[in-house]
Amino acid sequence: MNTPHDFDFFVGEWDVAHRRRTDFLDPGSDWEEFPATNRCWSLFDGAGNIDEMDVPGQGWKGLTLRLRDRETGQWSLNWSSSRSGRLFPPVIGRFTDGRGEFYGDDTHDGKDVRVRFVWSGISATTARWEQAFSVDGEKTWVTNWVMDFTRRYGVG
């Protein structure tokens, strides 16, 4: 892929099954599961998009703004939550052979973390997003959040 239309698959409405670790840095922590809905729309003729996720059971909403840099061909993924109202540092990357990998730097619980987002399992009706953190320079990763998306039909 790696085109201005890499995220076209995501435009529309989705049901989302979340699976998130109770401690993002502890690979042995429990998982919590909760549902959400998501709506995504295209910007800049496909070279950008924004989505809003509604997580009523958790009492928050989230959004991601995705923009493709015309010079580098890389995407920046910029996340925010209604819990903070602030943008988190972006993760940057691209798609190769149907899999998107995006990396960035952030902090979690006062620790510097390397962040990785992976988009995979992309079809007309499904997609998977995973987040992982590394605190040891990418030697090891703790996958701490997984979202499985299923396209909603007959909505709207």
Coordinates of C-alpha atoms in Angstrom, one line a residue:
M1 CA 0.0 0.0 0.0
N2 CA 1.7 3.2 1.2
T3 CA -0.5 5.6 -0.7
P4 CA -2.7 8.6 0.2
H5 CA -5.5 6.0 0.5
D6 CA -4.0 3.6 3.0
F7 CA -6.7 4.3 5.5
D8 CA -9.7 4.3 3.1
F9 CA -10.6 0.9 4.5
F10 CA -11.4 2.6 7.9
V11 CA -14.0 5.1 6.6
G12 CA -17.4 4.3 7.9
E13 CA -19.0 3.0 11.1
W14 CA -17.6 0.2 13.3
D15 CA -18.4 -1.9 16.4
V16 CA -15.3 -2.2 18.5
A17 CA -14.3 -4.9 21.0
H18 CA -11.6 -3.5 23.3
R19 CA -9.2 -5.7 25.3
R20 CA -6.9 -3.6 27.5
R21 CA -4.3 -4.5 30.2
T22 CA -5.1 -3.1 33.6
D23 CA -1.4 -2.1 33.8
F24 CA 0.1 -1.0 30.5
L25 CA 3.7 -1.9 31.5
D26 CA 3.0 -5.3 33.2
P27 CA 2.8 -8.2 30.8
G28 CA 1.2 -10.3 33.5
S29 CA -1.6 -7.9 34.4
D30 CA -5.2 -8.7 33.8
W31 CA -7.1 -7.8 30.7
E32 CA -10.4 -5.8 30.8
E33 CA -12.8 -6.0 27.9
F34 CA -15.4 -3.4 26.9
P35 CA -17.4 -2.4 23.7
A36 CA -17.4 0.8 21.8
T37 CA -18.6 2.3 18.5
N38 CA -16.4 4.2 16.0
R39 CA -17.1 6.5 13.1
C40 CA -14.4 7.6 10.6
W41 CA -14.5 10.1 7.8
S42 CA -12.0 11.0 5.1
L43 CA -10.1 14.3 4.8
F44 CA -7.8 15.8 2.1
D45 CA -9.1 13.3 -0.6
G46 CA -7.9 10.3 1.4
A47 CA -4.6 11.7 2.6
G48 CA -6.1 12.3 6.0
N49 CA -8.9 11.1 8.2
I50 CA -10.4 11.5 11.6
D51 CA -12.4 9.1 13.7
E52 CA -14.4 9.4 16.9
M53 CA -14.8 6.5 19.2
D54 CA -17.7 6.4 21.8
V55 CA -17.0 4.3 24.9
P56 CA -20.1 4.9 26.9
G57 CA -19.4 2.1 29.5
Q58 CA -16.1 3.7 30.3
G59 CA -17.5 7.3 30.2
W60 CA -15.1 8.7 27.6
K61 CA -14.7 9.4 23.9
G62 CA -11.5 9.3 21.8
L63 CA -10.4 10.5 18.5
T64 CA -7.5 10.0 16.1
L65 CA -6.4 12.4 13.4
R66 CA -4.3 10.7 10.7
L67 CA -2.3 12.7 8.2
R68 CA 0.0 11.5 5.4
D69 CA 3.1 13.6 4.9
R70 CA 3.3 14.3 1.1
E71 CA 7.1 14.4 1.2
T72 CA 7.9 11.3 3.2
G73 CA 4.8 9.2 2.5
Q74 CA 4.6 8.5 6.2
W75 CA 1.5 8.8 8.3
S76 CA 1.2 10.5 11.7
L77 CA -1.5 9.2 14.0
N78 CA -2.5 11.7 16.6
W79 CA -4.7 10.4 19.5
S80 CA -6.8 12.4 22.0
S81 CA -9.3 11.4 24.7
S82 CA -12.1 13.4 26.2
R83 CA -10.6 12.4 29.6
S84 CA -7.7 14.9 29.0
G85 CA -8.6 17.0 25.9
R86 CA -4.9 16.9 24.9
L87 CA -3.2 15.3 21.9
F88 CA -0.8 12.6 22.8
P89 CA 2.6 12.6 20.9
P90 CA 2.1 11.2 17.4
V91 CA 3.2 7.8 16.2
I92 CA 4.6 7.8 12.7
G93 CA 5.0 5.0 10.1
R94 CA 3.5 3.4 7.0
F95 CA 1.9 0.3 5.6
T96 CA 3.9 -2.6 4.0
D97 CA 2.1 -5.6 2.6
G98 CA -1.2 -4.8 4.3
R99 CA 0.3 -4.2 7.7
G100 CA 0.7 -0.7 9.2
E101 CA 3.4 -0.1 11.8
F102 CA 3.7 3.3 13.6
Y103 CA 6.2 4.3 16.3
G104 CA 6.6 7.2 18.7
D105 CA 7.8 8.3 22.1
D106 CA 5.7 9.1 25.1
T107 CA 5.6 8.7 28.9
H108 CA 3.4 6.4 30.9
D109 CA 3.2 6.6 34.7
G110 CA 6.3 8.8 34.7
K111 CA 8.4 6.4 32.6
D112 CA 9.6 7.1 29.1
V113 CA 8.1 4.5 26.7
R114 CA 8.5 3.7 23.0
V115 CA 5.0 3.3 21.5
R116 CA 4.0 1.0 18.6
F117 CA 0.7 0.9 16.9
V118 CA 0.0 -2.0 14.5
W119 CA -2.9 -2.1 12.0
S120 CA -3.5 -5.7 10.6
G121 CA -6.3 -8.1 9.6
I122 CA -7.7 -5.5 7.3
S123 CA -10.7 -6.6 5.1
A124 CA -13.9 -4.9 4.0
T125 CA -15.5 -5.9 7.3
T126 CA -12.7 -6.2 9.8
A127 CA -9.6 -4.6 11.1
R128 CA -7.3 -4.9 14.2
W129 CA -5.4 -2.3 16.0
E130 CA -2.8 -3.1 18.7
Q131 CA -0.8 -0.9 21.0
A132 CA 2.5 -2.0 22.6
F133 CA 5.0 -0.2 24.9
S134 CA 8.7 -0.8 25.2
V135 CA 10.8 0.5 28.1
D136 CA 14.0 -1.1 27.0
G137 CA 14.8 0.4 23.7
E138 CA 12.5 -1.9 21.6
K139 CA 14.2 -5.1 22.9
T140 CA 10.9 -6.2 24.3
W141 CA 7.3 -5.1 23.9
V142 CA 4.2 -5.3 26.1
T143 CA 1.1 -5.4 24.0
N144 CA -1.4 -3.6 26.2
W145 CA -4.4 -2.7 24.1
V146 CA -6.1 -4.5 21.3
M147 CA -9.2 -3.3 19.4
D148 CA -11.0 -5.6 17.0
F149 CA -13.2 -3.6 14.5
T150 CA -16.3 -5.1 12.8
R151 CA -18.0 -2.9 10.2
R152 CA -21.6 -1.8 11.1
Y153 CA -24.1 -2.2 8.3
G154 CA -27.5 -0.6 8.1
V155 CA -26.5 2.2 10.5
G156 CA -27.2 5.8 9.8

